[in-house]
Amino acid sequence: NFTYCPATGLAKGNEHSEFAGWAFPFPGVFLTEEFISEDEESEIVELMDQDDWKPSQSGRKKQDYGPKVNFKKQRLKAGSFTGLPSFSKKIVAQMKACSVLGGFLPVEQCNLDYMPERGSAIDPHFDDWWLWGERLVSLNLLSKTVLSMSCDSEDGIQLFPTSSKENGELSPPGSFTQTSVCKNSGEEGINCILSPRLVPSKEVTVSIHLPRRSLVVLYGDARYKWKHAIYRKHIEHRRICVTFRELSAEFSTGGRHEELGKELLEIALSFQGRPV
């Protein structure tokens, strides 16, 4: 019932929902369009399709480049991991130009193939945070889709009116005041006061529209407070998602498993890998 606006960082109530005219700040999303060219996209997909795609859950197929992990027992080893694929070296280099990806060192890459004919989807979930670090980076290839965000928290969300009826414009972040004055449509010239509105988090869903060849980063609240999903209705054509993950603090400098983290990063960033 809300749509994320990349220009303002706000989740804006959809026109035909009960939240039309309301918005709230939605931090932790970085979205850049046209991250790679059409030619680069074609080349990457052609190289992926030279390797086998393994069946995955919910009608998806996958290719994994990463260490062997047992999340239930919290065990990790290199296994047959030989690094990220060679074609990702250029993608990872381009990420350095993104303001939110300073120091980002991917240790794992997962390619997921979605097709409408297979009913491909992924249910609302959090990515693991014992092993994976804060930033989740995904490159959206071949067709547009929608990342659907939902929250199970008992907290409330404070909504603010987004515009006056005269201009219909979305307010930029930081411009909200505690009350907003608008013209009352029934009685011309009489002002009405719209106070902020508190709604349960569970009643709110936010759509993040991902254009073809866009790169999205989830971090902060969008990573740890909001679950993300891709629903079947948002897969119109073949879609490939390339997700890169970094290590958590436990496997980074100063962490309990720093040495293992170093070993895995060295393998990952050799860019000589085949799917495991």
PDB file of C-alpha atoms in Angstrom:
ATOM      1  CA  ASN A   1       0.000   0.000   0.000  1.00  0.00           C
ATOM      2  CA  PHE A   2       3.098   2.274  -0.189  1.00  0.00           C
ATOM      3  CA  THR A   3       5.659   2.778  -2.964  1.00  0.00           C
ATOM      4  CA  TYR A   4       9.274   3.743  -2.325  1.00  0.00           C
ATOM      5  CA  CYS A   5      10.405   6.987  -3.982  1.00  0.00           C
ATOM      6  CA  PRO A   6      14.189   6.866  -4.691  1.00  0.00           C
ATOM      7  CA  ALA A   7      14.375  10.646  -5.224  1.00  0.00           C
ATOM      8  CA  THR A   8      13.144  11.476  -1.715  1.00  0.00           C
ATOM      9  CA  GLY A   9      13.748   8.313   0.328  1.00  0.00           C
ATOM     10  CA  LEU A  10      10.073   8.272   1.297  1.00  0.00           C
ATOM     11  CA  ALA A  11       7.484   5.518   1.151  1.00  0.00           C
ATOM     12  CA  LYS A  12       4.453   7.216  -0.399  1.00  0.00           C
ATOM     13  CA  GLY A  13       0.886   5.945   0.078  1.00  0.00           C
ATOM     14  CA  ASN A  14      -0.535   4.473  -3.121  1.00  0.00           C
ATOM     15  CA  GLU A  15      -3.239   6.467  -4.857  1.00  0.00           C
ATOM     16  CA  HIS A  16      -6.087   3.969  -4.395  1.00  0.00           C
ATOM     17  CA  SER A  17      -5.146   2.779  -0.902  1.00  0.00           C
ATOM     18  CA  GLU A  18      -6.339   4.088   2.453  1.00  0.00           C
ATOM     19  CA  PHE A  19      -2.904   5.714   2.811  1.00  0.00           C
ATOM     20  CA  ALA A  20      -3.149   7.957  -0.263  1.00  0.00           C
ATOM     21  CA  GLY A  21      -1.689  11.383   0.592  1.00  0.00           C
ATOM     22  CA  TRP A  22       0.477  10.003   3.425  1.00  0.00           C
ATOM     23  CA  ALA A  23       4.158   9.081   3.559  1.00  0.00           C
ATOM     24  CA  PHE A  24       6.962   8.150   5.931  1.00  0.00           C
ATOM     25  CA  PRO A  25      10.784   8.055   5.666  1.00  0.00           C
ATOM     26  CA  PHE A  26      12.028   4.625   4.536  1.00  0.00           C
ATOM     27  CA  PRO A  27      15.780   4.501   5.229  1.00  0.00           C
ATOM     28  CA  GLY A  28      18.241   1.830   4.165  1.00  0.00           C
ATOM     29  CA  VAL A  29      17.597   1.631   0.414  1.00  0.00           C
ATOM     30  CA  PHE A  30      20.028   2.687  -2.320  1.00  0.00           C
ATOM     31  CA  LEU A  31      18.820   2.270  -5.903  1.00  0.00           C
ATOM     32  CA  THR A  32      20.676   3.162  -9.077  1.00  0.00           C
ATOM     33  CA  GLU A  33      19.246   2.609 -12.572  1.00  0.00           C
ATOM     34  CA  GLU A  34      21.160   1.498 -15.679  1.00  0.00           C
ATOM     35  CA  PHE A  35      23.997   0.131 -13.551  1.00  0.00           C
ATOM     36  CA  ILE A  36      25.260  -1.846 -16.523  1.00  0.00           C
ATOM     37  CA  SER A  37      24.629  -1.517 -20.288  1.00  0.00           C
ATOM     38  CA  GLU A  38      22.430  -3.776 -22.434  1.00  0.00           C
ATOM     39  CA  ASP A  39      25.550  -5.267 -24.045  1.00  0.00           C
ATOM     40  CA  GLU A  40      27.068  -6.039 -20.633  1.00  0.00           C
ATOM     41  CA  GLU A  41      23.782  -7.614 -19.520  1.00  0.00           C
ATOM     42  CA  SER A  42      23.662  -9.851 -22.627  1.00  0.00           C
ATOM     43  CA  GLU A  43      27.263 -10.944 -22.114  1.00  0.00           C
ATOM     44  CA  ILE A  44      26.748 -11.741 -18.413  1.00  0.00           C
ATOM     45  CA  VAL A  45      23.588 -13.799 -19.017  1.00  0.00           C
ATOM     46  CA  GLU A  46      25.229 -15.660 -21.902  1.00  0.00           C
ATOM     47  CA  LEU A  47      28.148 -16.608 -19.630  1.00  0.00           C
ATOM     48  CA  MET A  48      25.780 -17.688 -16.827  1.00  0.00           C
ATOM     49  CA  ASP A  49      23.806 -19.910 -19.193  1.00  0.00           C
ATOM     50  CA  GLN A  50      26.983 -21.815 -20.096  1.00  0.00           C
ATOM     51  CA  ASP A  51      26.848 -23.296 -16.573  1.00  0.00           C
ATOM     52  CA  ASP A  52      24.082 -25.468 -15.159  1.00  0.00           C
ATOM     53  CA  TRP A  53      21.207 -23.923 -13.223  1.00  0.00           C
ATOM     54  CA  LYS A  54      20.211 -26.056 -10.228  1.00  0.00           C
ATOM     55  CA  PRO A  55      16.563 -26.297  -9.080  1.00  0.00           C
ATOM     56  CA  SER A  56      15.816 -24.098  -6.066  1.00  0.00           C
ATOM     57  CA  GLN A  57      12.744 -23.437  -3.922  1.00  0.00           C
ATOM     58  CA  SER A  58       9.517 -21.766  -5.113  1.00  0.00           C
ATOM     59  CA  GLY A  59      10.043 -22.253  -8.830  1.00  0.00           C
ATOM     60  CA  ARG A  60      13.466 -20.655  -8.996  1.00  0.00           C
ATOM     61  CA  LYS A  61      16.779 -21.950 -10.326  1.00  0.00           C
ATOM     62  CA  LYS A  62      20.140 -20.971  -8.862  1.00  0.00           C
ATOM     63  CA  GLN A  63      23.896 -20.819  -9.237  1.00  0.00           C
ATOM     64  CA  ASP A  64      25.892 -20.419  -6.015  1.00  0.00           C
ATOM     65  CA  TYR A  65      29.420 -19.085  -5.678  1.00  0.00           C
ATOM     66  CA  GLY A  66      30.272 -19.195  -1.998  1.00  0.00           C
ATOM     67  CA  PRO A  67      31.541 -21.164   1.000  1.00  0.00           C
ATOM     68  CA  LYS A  68      29.842 -24.278   2.355  1.00  0.00           C
ATOM     69  CA  VAL A  69      27.500 -23.165   5.149  1.00  0.00           C
ATOM     70  CA  ASN A  70      25.345 -24.910   7.740  1.00  0.00           C
ATOM     71  CA  PHE A  71      23.212 -22.055   9.079  1.00  0.00           C
ATOM     72  CA  LYS A  72      21.435 -24.168  11.714  1.00  0.00           C
ATOM     73  CA  LYS A  73      24.679 -25.348  13.304  1.00  0.00           C
ATOM     74  CA  GLN A  74      26.521 -22.125  12.396  1.00  0.00           C
ATOM     75  CA  ARG A  75      29.354 -23.959  10.694  1.00  0.00           C
ATOM     76  CA  LEU A  76      31.350 -22.645   7.779  1.00  0.00           C
ATOM     77  CA  LYS A  77      34.191 -23.893   5.565  1.00  0.00           C
ATOM     78  CA  ALA A  78      35.524 -23.184   2.083  1.00  0.00           C
ATOM     79  CA  GLY A  79      34.398 -26.558   0.707  1.00  0.00           C
ATOM     80  CA  SER A  80      34.514 -26.567  -3.106  1.00  0.00           C
ATOM     81  CA  PHE A  81      34.350 -22.756  -3.312  1.00  0.00           C
ATOM     82  CA  THR A  82      36.807 -21.465  -5.929  1.00  0.00           C
ATOM     83  CA  GLY A  83      35.782 -17.800  -6.010  1.00  0.00           C
ATOM     84  CA  LEU A  84      33.301 -15.460  -7.655  1.00  0.00           C
ATOM     85  CA  PRO A  85      32.938 -15.828 -11.453  1.00  0.00           C
ATOM     86  CA  SER A  86      35.321 -13.909 -13.716  1.00  0.00           C
ATOM     87  CA  PHE A  87      32.526 -11.762 -15.193  1.00  0.00           C
ATOM     88  CA  SER A  88      31.770 -10.318 -11.739  1.00  0.00           C
ATOM     89  CA  LYS A  89      35.174  -8.629 -11.424  1.00  0.00           C
ATOM     90  CA  LYS A  90      33.991  -5.665 -13.495  1.00  0.00           C
ATOM     91  CA  ILE A  91      30.634  -5.465 -11.654  1.00  0.00           C
ATOM     92  CA  VAL A  92      32.372  -5.395  -8.251  1.00  0.00           C
ATOM     93  CA  ALA A  93      34.794  -2.706  -9.495  1.00  0.00           C
ATOM     94  CA  GLN A  94      31.850  -0.550 -10.642  1.00  0.00           C
ATOM     95  CA  MET A  95      30.239  -0.844  -7.202  1.00  0.00           C
ATOM     96  CA  LYS A  96      33.039   1.292  -5.736  1.00  0.00           C
ATOM     97  CA  ALA A  97      31.430   4.348  -7.350  1.00  0.00           C
ATOM     98  CA  CYS A  98      28.295   3.845  -5.189  1.00  0.00           C
ATOM     99  CA  SER A  99      28.333   6.008  -2.060  1.00  0.00           C
ATOM    100  CA  VAL A 100      26.904   3.284   0.215  1.00  0.00           C
ATOM    101  CA  LEU A 101      29.337   0.581  -0.937  1.00  0.00           C
ATOM    102  CA  GLY A 102      32.618   1.920   0.417  1.00  0.00           C
ATOM    103  CA  GLY A 103      34.748  -1.025   1.580  1.00  0.00           C
ATOM    104  CA  PHE A 104      32.244  -3.581   0.301  1.00  0.00           C
ATOM    105  CA  LEU A 105      34.022  -6.921  -0.269  1.00  0.00           C
ATOM    106  CA  PRO A 106      31.679  -9.636  -1.550  1.00  0.00           C
ATOM    107  CA  VAL A 107      32.401 -13.128  -0.246  1.00  0.00           C
ATOM    108  CA  GLU A 108      29.415 -14.801  -1.902  1.00  0.00           C
ATOM    109  CA  GLN A 109      27.378 -14.463  -5.086  1.00  0.00           C
ATOM    110  CA  CYS A 110      24.036 -16.104  -5.759  1.00  0.00           C
ATOM    111  CA  ASN A 111      22.387 -15.996  -9.197  1.00  0.00           C
ATOM    112  CA  LEU A 112      18.644 -16.723  -9.135  1.00  0.00           C
ATOM    113  CA  ASP A 113      16.610 -17.394 -12.275  1.00  0.00           C
ATOM    114  CA  TYR A 114      12.902 -16.475 -12.112  1.00  0.00           C
ATOM    115  CA  MET A 115      10.350 -17.506 -14.769  1.00  0.00           C
ATOM    116  CA  PRO A 116       6.579 -16.843 -14.750  1.00  0.00           C
ATOM    117  CA  GLU A 117       5.951 -20.324 -16.192  1.00  0.00           C
ATOM    118  CA  ARG A 118       7.508 -21.902 -13.090  1.00  0.00           C
ATOM    119  CA  GLY A 119       5.602 -19.621 -10.694  1.00  0.00           C
ATOM    120  CA  SER A 120       8.933 -18.291  -9.420  1.00  0.00           C
ATOM    121  CA  ALA A 121       8.819 -16.268  -6.206  1.00  0.00           C
ATOM    122  CA  ILE A 122      10.456 -15.878  -2.804  1.00  0.00           C
ATOM    123  CA  ASP A 123       8.509 -15.476   0.443  1.00  0.00           C
ATOM    124  CA  PRO A 124       9.105 -12.596   2.899  1.00  0.00           C
ATOM    125  CA  HIS A 125      12.364 -13.264   4.749  1.00  0.00           C
ATOM    126  CA  PHE A 126      15.462 -11.791   6.366  1.00  0.00           C
ATOM    127  CA  ASP A 127      18.857 -12.781   5.014  1.00  0.00           C
ATOM    128  CA  ASP A 128      20.984 -14.450   7.704  1.00  0.00           C
ATOM    129  CA  TRP A 129      22.981 -12.022   9.854  1.00  0.00           C
ATOM    130  CA  TRP A 130      25.276 -14.476  11.674  1.00  0.00           C
ATOM    131  CA  LEU A 131      27.385 -14.849   8.506  1.00  0.00           C
ATOM    132  CA  TRP A 132      26.310 -12.076   6.139  1.00  0.00           C
ATOM    133  CA  GLY A 133      27.089  -8.434   6.864  1.00  0.00           C
ATOM    134  CA  GLU A 134      24.892  -5.382   6.693  1.00  0.00           C
ATOM    135  CA  ARG A 135      24.762  -4.608   2.989  1.00  0.00           C
ATOM    136  CA  LEU A 136      22.849  -6.836   0.572  1.00  0.00           C
ATOM    137  CA  VAL A 137      23.522  -5.927  -3.051  1.00  0.00           C
ATOM    138  CA  SER A 138      21.361  -7.153  -5.956  1.00  0.00           C
ATOM    139  CA  LEU A 139      21.623  -6.560  -9.689  1.00  0.00           C
ATOM    140  CA  ASN A 140      18.290  -7.012 -11.496  1.00  0.00           C
ATOM    141  CA  LEU A 141      18.651  -8.436 -15.032  1.00  0.00           C
ATOM    142  CA  LEU A 142      16.412  -9.147 -18.069  1.00  0.00           C
ATOM    143  CA  SER A 143      13.139  -7.687 -16.770  1.00  0.00           C
ATOM    144  CA  LYS A 144      11.698  -5.293 -14.216  1.00  0.00           C
ATOM    145  CA  THR A 145      10.212  -6.517 -10.947  1.00  0.00           C
ATOM    146  CA  VAL A 146       9.055  -5.308  -7.535  1.00  0.00           C
ATOM    147  CA  LEU A 147      10.759  -5.935  -4.196  1.00  0.00           C
ATOM    148  CA  SER A 148       7.993  -6.142  -1.578  1.00  0.00           C
ATOM    149  CA  MET A 149       8.884  -5.054   1.959  1.00  0.00           C
ATOM    150  CA  SER A 150       6.878  -6.034   5.056  1.00  0.00           C
ATOM    151  CA  CYS A 151       7.340  -5.718   8.811  1.00  0.00           C
ATOM    152  CA  ASP A 152       6.236  -8.020  11.648  1.00  0.00           C
ATOM    153  CA  SER A 153       7.247  -5.567  14.366  1.00  0.00           C
ATOM    154  CA  GLU A 154       4.817  -4.488  17.107  1.00  0.00           C
ATOM    155  CA  ASP A 155       6.005  -0.913  16.614  1.00  0.00           C
ATOM    156  CA  GLY A 156       3.940   1.792  14.995  1.00  0.00           C
ATOM    157  CA  ILE A 157       4.859   3.909  11.985  1.00  0.00           C
ATOM    158  CA  GLN A 158       4.247   7.642  12.019  1.00  0.00           C
ATOM    159  CA  LEU A 159       2.788   8.865   8.738  1.00  0.00           C
ATOM    160  CA  PHE A 160       2.872  12.451   7.571  1.00  0.00           C
ATOM    161  CA  PRO A 161       0.727  14.248   4.983  1.00  0.00           C
ATOM    162  CA  THR A 162       2.761  14.543   1.794  1.00  0.00           C
ATOM    163  CA  SER A 163       1.275  17.468  -0.062  1.00  0.00           C
ATOM    164  CA  SER A 164      -1.259  20.213  -0.255  1.00  0.00           C
ATOM    165  CA  LYS A 165      -4.125  19.699  -2.685  1.00  0.00           C
ATOM    166  CA  GLU A 166      -3.062  22.705  -4.728  1.00  0.00           C
ATOM    167  CA  ASN A 167       0.255  21.329  -5.967  1.00  0.00           C
ATOM    168  CA  GLY A 168       0.104  17.579  -5.301  1.00  0.00           C
ATOM    169  CA  GLU A 169       3.877  17.499  -4.846  1.00  0.00           C
ATOM    170  CA  LEU A 170       5.754  15.069  -2.660  1.00  0.00           C
ATOM    171  CA  SER A 171       7.620  16.741   0.174  1.00  0.00           C
ATOM    172  CA  PRO A 172      11.388  16.180   0.307  1.00  0.00           C
ATOM    173  CA  PRO A 173      12.882  14.393   3.362  1.00  0.00           C
ATOM    174  CA  GLY A 174      13.209  16.561   6.425  1.00  0.00           C
ATOM    175  CA  SER A 175      10.515  18.987   5.348  1.00  0.00           C
ATOM    176  CA  PHE A 176       7.746  17.487   7.493  1.00  0.00           C
ATOM    177  CA  THR A 177       6.340  19.532  10.341  1.00  0.00           C
ATOM    178  CA  GLN A 178       4.130  18.308  13.148  1.00  0.00           C
ATOM    179  CA  THR A 179       1.060  19.754  11.423  1.00  0.00           C
ATOM    180  CA  SER A 180       0.318  20.555   7.832  1.00  0.00           C
ATOM    181  CA  VAL A 181      -2.189  23.117   6.617  1.00  0.00           C
ATOM    182  CA  CYS A 182      -4.364  22.353   3.623  1.00  0.00           C
ATOM    183  CA  LYS A 183      -7.440  23.812   1.971  1.00  0.00           C
ATOM    184  CA  ASN A 184     -10.645  22.070   2.989  1.00  0.00           C
ATOM    185  CA  SER A 185     -12.224  20.922  -0.266  1.00  0.00           C
ATOM    186  CA  GLY A 186     -15.756  21.290   1.131  1.00  0.00           C
ATOM    187  CA  GLU A 187     -15.514  24.832   2.458  1.00  0.00           C
ATOM    188  CA  GLU A 188     -13.300  27.080   0.403  1.00  0.00           C
ATOM    189  CA  GLY A 189     -10.981  29.278   2.403  1.00  0.00           C
ATOM    190  CA  ILE A 190     -11.193  27.302   5.642  1.00  0.00           C
ATOM    191  CA  ASN A 191      -7.950  25.640   6.731  1.00  0.00           C
ATOM    192  CA  CYS A 192      -7.810  22.161   8.193  1.00  0.00           C
ATOM    193  CA  ILE A 193      -4.949  20.720  10.226  1.00  0.00           C
ATOM    194  CA  LEU A 194      -3.621  17.242   9.369  1.00  0.00           C
ATOM    195  CA  SER A 195      -1.740  15.765  12.311  1.00  0.00           C
ATOM    196  CA  PRO A 196       0.741  12.912  11.937  1.00  0.00           C
ATOM    197  CA  ARG A 197      -1.006   9.549  11.921  1.00  0.00           C
ATOM    198  CA  LEU A 198       0.278   6.458  13.756  1.00  0.00           C
ATOM    199  CA  VAL A 199      -0.420   3.049  12.161  1.00  0.00           C
ATOM    200  CA  PRO A 200       0.729  -0.481  13.134  1.00  0.00           C
ATOM    201  CA  SER A 201       3.798  -1.623  11.175  1.00  0.00           C
ATOM    202  CA  LYS A 202       2.006  -4.859  10.269  1.00  0.00           C
ATOM    203  CA  GLU A 203      -0.530  -2.913   8.195  1.00  0.00           C
ATOM    204  CA  VAL A 204       2.154  -1.399   5.979  1.00  0.00           C
ATOM    205  CA  THR A 205       3.765  -2.904   2.868  1.00  0.00           C
ATOM    206  CA  VAL A 206       6.248  -1.011   0.704  1.00  0.00           C
ATOM    207  CA  SER A 207       6.938  -1.711  -2.977  1.00  0.00           C
ATOM    208  CA  ILE A 208      10.418  -0.966  -4.310  1.00  0.00           C
ATOM    209  CA  HIS A 209      10.266  -0.942  -8.111  1.00  0.00           C
ATOM    210  CA  LEU A 210      13.407  -2.446  -9.658  1.00  0.00           C
ATOM    211  CA  PRO A 211      13.919  -1.490 -13.311  1.00  0.00           C
ATOM    212  CA  ARG A 212      15.847  -3.784 -15.631  1.00  0.00           C
ATOM    213  CA  ARG A 213      19.643  -3.482 -15.081  1.00  0.00           C
ATOM    214  CA  SER A 214      19.189  -1.580 -11.808  1.00  0.00           C
ATOM    215  CA  LEU A 215      21.299  -2.161  -8.695  1.00  0.00           C
ATOM    216  CA  VAL A 216      19.669  -2.086  -5.252  1.00  0.00           C
ATOM    217  CA  VAL A 217      21.371  -2.108  -1.846  1.00  0.00           C
ATOM    218  CA  LEU A 218      19.488  -2.898   1.375  1.00  0.00           C
ATOM    219  CA  TYR A 219      21.124  -1.874   4.653  1.00  0.00           C
ATOM    220  CA  GLY A 220      20.173  -0.540   8.098  1.00  0.00           C
ATOM    221  CA  ASP A 221      16.417  -0.666   8.786  1.00  0.00           C
ATOM    222  CA  ALA A 222      15.594  -2.080   5.336  1.00  0.00           C
ATOM    223  CA  ARG A 223      17.975  -4.970   6.071  1.00  0.00           C
ATOM    224  CA  TYR A 224      17.217  -5.695   9.725  1.00  0.00           C
ATOM    225  CA  LYS A 225      13.641  -4.472  10.394  1.00  0.00           C
ATOM    226  CA  TRP A 226      11.882  -5.176   7.090  1.00  0.00           C
ATOM    227  CA  LYS A 227      11.513  -8.546   5.380  1.00  0.00           C
ATOM    228  CA  HIS A 228      11.848  -8.623   1.592  1.00  0.00           C
ATOM    229  CA  ALA A 229      10.011 -10.776  -0.950  1.00  0.00           C
ATOM    230  CA  ILE A 230       9.352 -11.183  -4.676  1.00  0.00           C
ATOM    231  CA  TYR A 231       5.781 -12.222  -5.482  1.00  0.00           C
ATOM    232  CA  ARG A 232       4.694 -14.315  -8.471  1.00  0.00           C
ATOM    233  CA  LYS A 233       2.558 -11.484  -9.867  1.00  0.00           C
ATOM    234  CA  HIS A 234       5.707  -9.348 -10.239  1.00  0.00           C
ATOM    235  CA  ILE A 235       7.512 -11.862 -12.490  1.00  0.00           C
ATOM    236  CA  GLU A 236       6.302 -11.069 -16.017  1.00  0.00           C
ATOM    237  CA  HIS A 237       9.258 -12.421 -18.029  1.00  0.00           C
ATOM    238  CA  ARG A 238      12.519 -14.232 -17.308  1.00  0.00           C
ATOM    239  CA  ARG A 239      14.375 -12.366 -14.570  1.00  0.00           C
ATOM    240  CA  ILE A 240      17.831 -13.002 -13.142  1.00  0.00           C
ATOM    241  CA  CYS A 241      18.834 -11.598  -9.765  1.00  0.00           C
ATOM    242  CA  VAL A 242      22.554 -11.451  -8.954  1.00  0.00           C
ATOM    243  CA  THR A 243      22.998 -11.005  -5.200  1.00  0.00           C
ATOM    244  CA  PHE A 244      26.331 -10.219  -3.530  1.00  0.00           C
ATOM    245  CA  ARG A 245      26.865 -10.552   0.229  1.00  0.00           C
ATOM    246  CA  GLU A 246      29.646  -9.379   2.543  1.00  0.00           C
ATOM    247  CA  LEU A 247      30.865 -10.972   5.786  1.00  0.00           C
ATOM    248  CA  SER A 248      29.465 -10.079   9.214  1.00  0.00           C
ATOM    249  CA  ALA A 249      31.637  -8.480  11.929  1.00  0.00           C
ATOM    250  CA  GLU A 250      32.333 -11.930  13.405  1.00  0.00           C
ATOM    251  CA  PHE A 251      34.334 -12.861  10.271  1.00  0.00           C
ATOM    252  CA  SER A 252      35.872  -9.424   9.646  1.00  0.00           C
ATOM    253  CA  THR A 253      38.894  -7.571  11.067  1.00  0.00           C
ATOM    254  CA  GLY A 254      38.898  -7.925  14.863  1.00  0.00           C
ATOM    255  CA  GLY A 255      36.159 -10.555  14.803  1.00  0.00           C
ATOM    256  CA  ARG A 256      36.213 -14.007  16.406  1.00  0.00           C
ATOM    257  CA  HIS A 257      36.666 -15.759  13.040  1.00  0.00           C
ATOM    258  CA  GLU A 258      38.785 -13.109  11.322  1.00  0.00           C
ATOM    259  CA  GLU A 259      41.292 -15.628   9.867  1.00  0.00           C
ATOM    260  CA  LEU A 260      38.599 -17.762   8.252  1.00  0.00           C
ATOM    261  CA  GLY A 261      37.034 -14.590   6.857  1.00  0.00           C
ATOM    262  CA  LYS A 262      40.360 -13.545   5.304  1.00  0.00           C
ATOM    263  CA  GLU A 263      40.781 -16.981   3.723  1.00  0.00           C
ATOM    264  CA  LEU A 264      37.292 -16.913   2.197  1.00  0.00           C
ATOM    265  CA  LEU A 265      37.698 -13.370   0.856  1.00  0.00           C
ATOM    266  CA  GLU A 266      40.985 -14.298  -0.765  1.00  0.00           C
ATOM    267  CA  ILE A 267      39.234 -17.152  -2.577  1.00  0.00           C
ATOM    268  CA  ALA A 268      36.198 -15.033  -3.500  1.00  0.00           C
ATOM    269  CA  LEU A 269      38.171 -12.135  -4.945  1.00  0.00           C
ATOM    270  CA  SER A 270      40.342 -14.350  -7.136  1.00  0.00           C
ATOM    271  CA  PHE A 271      37.364 -14.264  -9.563  1.00  0.00           C
ATOM    272  CA  GLN A 272      38.177 -17.751 -10.850  1.00  0.00           C
ATOM    273  CA  GLY A 273      35.067 -19.495  -9.582  1.00  0.00           C
ATOM    274  CA  ARG A 274      32.559 -21.969 -10.964  1.00  0.00           C
ATOM    275  CA  PRO A 275      29.143 -22.616  -9.382  1.00  0.00           C
ATOM    276  CA  VAL A 276      29.389 -24.923  -6.330  1.00  0.00           C
TER     277      VAL A 276
END
